[in-house]
PDB file of C-alpha atoms in Angstrom:
ATOM      1  CA  LEU A   6     133.985  40.380 118.859  1.00  0.00           C
ATOM      2  CA  GLY A   7     136.824  42.644 119.875  1.00  0.00           C
ATOM      3  CA  ARG A   8     135.012  45.580 118.246  1.00  0.00           C
ATOM      4  CA  MET A   9     131.721  45.409 120.167  1.00  0.00           C
ATOM      5  CA  ASP A  10     132.380  48.964 121.338  1.00  0.00           C
ATOM      6  CA  LEU A  11     131.588  50.061 117.757  1.00  0.00           C
ATOM      7  CA  ILE A  12     128.202  48.365 117.532  1.00  0.00           C
ATOM      8  CA  ASP A  13     125.261  50.413 116.303  1.00  0.00           C
ATOM      9  CA  GLU A  14     122.407  48.632 118.051  1.00  0.00           C
ATOM     10  CA  SER A  15     119.863  50.248 115.733  1.00  0.00           C
ATOM     11  CA  VAL A  16     121.404  48.147 112.936  1.00  0.00           C
ATOM     12  CA  ASN A  17     122.747  45.112 114.794  1.00  0.00           C
ATOM     13  CA  PRO A  18     121.165  44.498 118.196  1.00  0.00           C
ATOM     14  CA  ALA A  19     123.857  42.992 120.439  1.00  0.00           C
ATOM     15  CA  GLU A  20     121.732  39.885 121.073  1.00  0.00           C
ATOM     16  CA  VAL A  21     122.093  38.780 117.419  1.00  0.00           C
ATOM     17  CA  ILE A  22     125.878  38.525 117.776  1.00  0.00           C
ATOM     18  CA  PRO A  23     126.805  34.927 118.684  1.00  0.00           C
ATOM     19  CA  ALA A  24     128.911  34.617 121.844  1.00  0.00           C
ATOM     20  CA  ASP A  25     131.688  32.893 119.878  1.00  0.00           C
ATOM     21  CA  GLY A  26     131.339  35.169 116.830  1.00  0.00           C
ATOM     22  CA  VAL A  27     130.437  32.270 114.518  1.00  0.00           C
ATOM     23  CA  VAL A  28     127.180  32.633 112.578  1.00  0.00           C
ATOM     24  CA  ILE A  29     127.506  29.530 110.394  1.00  0.00           C
ATOM     25  CA  PRO A  30     129.921  26.875 111.668  1.00  0.00           C
ATOM     26  CA  VAL A  31     132.448  25.234 109.394  1.00  0.00           C
ATOM     27  CA  CYS A  32     130.579  22.795 107.207  1.00  0.00           C
ATOM     28  CA  GLU A  33     130.808  21.021 103.894  1.00  0.00           C
ATOM     29  CA  VAL A  34     128.246  21.764 101.193  1.00  0.00           C
ATOM     30  CA  SER A  35     127.756  20.562  97.663  1.00  0.00           C
ATOM     31  CA  VAL A  36     127.111  22.971  94.832  1.00  0.00           C
ATOM     32  CA  PRO A  37     126.470  22.009  91.227  1.00  0.00           C
ATOM     33  CA  GLU A  38     129.191  22.333  88.625  1.00  0.00           C
ATOM     34  CA  GLY A  39     129.527  26.025  87.864  1.00  0.00           C
ATOM     35  CA  GLY A  40     128.296  26.883  91.363  1.00  0.00           C
ATOM     36  CA  THR A  41     129.458  30.121  92.926  1.00  0.00           C
ATOM     37  CA  ALA A  42     130.638  31.279  96.326  1.00  0.00           C
ATOM     38  CA  PHE A  43     127.141  32.723  96.793  1.00  0.00           C
ATOM     39  CA  ASP A  44     125.642  29.289  96.091  1.00  0.00           C
ATOM     40  CA  ALA A  45     127.893  27.836  98.809  1.00  0.00           C
ATOM     41  CA  LEU A  46     126.771  30.524 101.273  1.00  0.00           C
ATOM     42  CA  THR A  47     123.092  29.980 100.613  1.00  0.00           C
ATOM     43  CA  ALA A  48     123.476  26.185 100.852  1.00  0.00           C
ATOM     44  CA  ALA A  49     125.245  26.471 104.213  1.00  0.00           C
ATOM     45  CA  ALA A  50     122.737  29.055 105.446  1.00  0.00           C
ATOM     46  CA  ARG A  51     119.799  26.822 104.488  1.00  0.00           C
ATOM     47  CA  ALA A  52     121.362  23.868 106.295  1.00  0.00           C
ATOM     48  CA  GLU A  53     121.880  25.957 109.435  1.00  0.00           C
ATOM     49  CA  LYS A  54     118.599  27.905 109.087  1.00  0.00           C
ATOM     50  CA  VAL A  55     120.416  31.240 108.937  1.00  0.00           C
ATOM     51  CA  ARG A  56     118.970  34.255 107.135  1.00  0.00           C
ATOM     52  CA  VAL A  57     120.996  35.812 104.290  1.00  0.00           C
ATOM     53  CA  ASP A  58     120.126  39.256 102.945  1.00  0.00           C
ATOM     54  CA  TYR A  59     121.545  40.321  99.611  1.00  0.00           C
ATOM     55  CA  ASN A  60     121.059  42.611  96.646  1.00  0.00           C
ATOM     56  CA  GLY A  61     121.624  41.901  92.996  1.00  0.00           C
ATOM     57  CA  SER A  62     122.617  44.484  90.410  1.00  0.00           C
ATOM     58  CA  SER A  63     124.525  44.774  87.172  1.00  0.00           C
ATOM     59  CA  TYR A  64     127.661  44.606  89.346  1.00  0.00           C
ATOM     60  CA  GLY A  65     126.682  41.235  90.800  1.00  0.00           C
ATOM     61  CA  VAL A  66     125.481  39.947  94.148  1.00  0.00           C
ATOM     62  CA  TYR A  67     126.201  41.917  97.310  1.00  0.00           C
ATOM     63  CA  VAL A  68     125.663  40.250 100.704  1.00  0.00           C
ATOM     64  CA  SER A  69     124.353  42.863 103.127  1.00  0.00           C
ATOM     65  CA  GLY A  70     123.502  40.617 106.062  1.00  0.00           C
ATOM     66  CA  ILE A  71     124.065  37.144 107.443  1.00  0.00           C
ATOM     67  CA  GLY A  72     122.240  35.950 110.532  1.00  0.00           C
ATOM     68  CA  TYR A  73     120.752  39.415 111.174  1.00  0.00           C
ATOM     69  CA  ILE A  74     124.226  40.962 111.277  1.00  0.00           C
ATOM     70  CA  TYR A  75     124.246  43.755 108.718  1.00  0.00           C
ATOM     71  CA  GLU A  76     126.569  46.090 106.898  1.00  0.00           C
ATOM     72  CA  PHE A  77     127.299  49.363 108.705  1.00  0.00           C
ATOM     73  CA  GLY A  78     126.376  47.800 112.054  1.00  0.00           C
ATOM     74  CA  PHE A  79     129.898  48.486 113.330  1.00  0.00           C
ATOM     75  CA  GLY A  80     130.622  51.757 111.556  1.00  0.00           C
ATOM     76  CA  SER A  81     130.702  53.092 108.016  1.00  0.00           C
ATOM     77  CA  LEU A  82     133.491  50.711 106.940  1.00  0.00           C
ATOM     78  CA  SER A  83     131.832  47.544 108.222  1.00  0.00           C
ATOM     79  CA  GLY A  84     130.160  44.714 106.344  1.00  0.00           C
ATOM     80  CA  TRP A  85     130.518  41.213 104.966  1.00  0.00           C
ATOM     81  CA  MET A  86     133.409  40.079 102.773  1.00  0.00           C
ATOM     82  CA  TYR A  87     134.300  36.670 101.448  1.00  0.00           C
ATOM     83  CA  ARG A  88     137.493  34.826 100.757  1.00  0.00           C
ATOM     84  CA  VAL A  89     138.215  31.644  98.864  1.00  0.00           C
ATOM     85  CA  ASN A  90     141.187  29.542  99.890  1.00  0.00           C
ATOM     86  CA  GLY A  91     142.416  32.437 102.032  1.00  0.00           C
ATOM     87  CA  GLU A  92     142.277  35.059  99.259  1.00  0.00           C
ATOM     88  CA  PHE A  93     139.778  37.896  98.794  1.00  0.00           C
ATOM     89  CA  PRO A  94     138.516  37.722  95.195  1.00  0.00           C
ATOM     90  CA  SER A  95     137.991  40.947  93.268  1.00  0.00           C
ATOM     91  CA  VAL A  96     134.664  39.799  91.799  1.00  0.00           C
ATOM     92  CA  SER A  97     131.140  39.588  93.145  1.00  0.00           C
ATOM     93  CA  VAL A  98     130.332  36.592  95.324  1.00  0.00           C
ATOM     94  CA  GLY A  99     127.771  35.578  92.698  1.00  0.00           C
ATOM     95  CA  SER A 100     130.405  35.580  89.955  1.00  0.00           C
ATOM     96  CA  TYR A 101     133.150  33.573  91.637  1.00  0.00           C
ATOM     97  CA  VAL A 102     132.839  30.040  90.243  1.00  0.00           C
ATOM     98  CA  LEU A 103     134.102  27.429  92.654  1.00  0.00           C
ATOM     99  CA  SER A 104     136.316  24.449  91.979  1.00  0.00           C
ATOM    100  CA  GLU A 105     136.188  21.167  93.864  1.00  0.00           C
ATOM    101  CA  GLY A 106     137.792  21.499  97.282  1.00  0.00           C
ATOM    102  CA  ASP A 107     137.584  25.302  97.500  1.00  0.00           C
ATOM    103  CA  VAL A 108     137.164  26.699 101.004  1.00  0.00           C
ATOM    104  CA  VAL A 109     134.791  29.667 101.197  1.00  0.00           C
ATOM    105  CA  GLU A 110     134.652  31.925 104.249  1.00  0.00           C
ATOM    106  CA  PHE A 111     132.462  34.932 104.946  1.00  0.00           C
ATOM    107  CA  VAL A 112     134.020  37.345 107.405  1.00  0.00           C
ATOM    108  CA  TYR A 113     132.707  40.529 108.922  1.00  0.00           C
ATOM    109  CA  THR A 114     134.976  43.537 108.684  1.00  0.00           C
ATOM    110  CA  CYS A 115     134.827  46.692 110.761  1.00  0.00           C
ATOM    111  CA  ASP A 116     137.595  48.408 108.762  1.00  0.00           C
ATOM    112  CA  LEU A 117     137.022  47.861 105.022  1.00  0.00           C
ATOM    113  CA  GLY A 118     138.857  44.528 105.198  1.00  0.00           C
ATOM    114  CA  ALA A 119     142.065  45.688 106.863  1.00  0.00           C
ATOM    115  CA  ASP A 120     141.083  43.982 110.136  1.00  0.00           C
ATOM    116  CA  VAL A 121     140.434  40.611 108.442  1.00  0.00           C
ATOM    117  CA  GLY A 122     143.531  40.420 106.262  1.00  0.00           C
ATOM    118  CA  ASP A 123     142.444  42.095 103.018  1.00  0.00           C
ATOM    119  CA  GLU A 124     145.223  44.371 101.788  1.00  0.00           C
ATOM    120  CA  TYR A 125     143.360  45.813  98.763  1.00  0.00           C
ATOM    121  CA  TYR A 126     143.166  49.349 100.167  1.00  0.00           C
ATOM    122  CA  GLY A 127     146.604  49.186 101.799  1.00  0.00           C
ATOM    123  CA  ASP A 128     147.141  50.885 105.152  1.00  0.00           C
TER     124      ASP A 128
END
């Protein structure tokens, strides 16, 4: 929410941004054995009636939008990332198989992850 000055309203109209910044509140979902982080997202989104836009390719699943908030809506380095148990996995969200008790979070970055704690690209 502190980056609203970067919003591209042709991609993300300001009215789709929740006042508290939370699209899907913290919740508990069940996924079948072998379920992925993407399965957890879609289960939570269904429960909360939130739209998820994604693309699949040979590289895996890429989440381009959650709750009408899309990639590049806050600049060329913005989009959705996910973390499991506080760590940013280096595999597609559709390839990360969850274990019981895992905590999955989807966070929106405006700076290729640097602003949400991902240190992959360094400074």
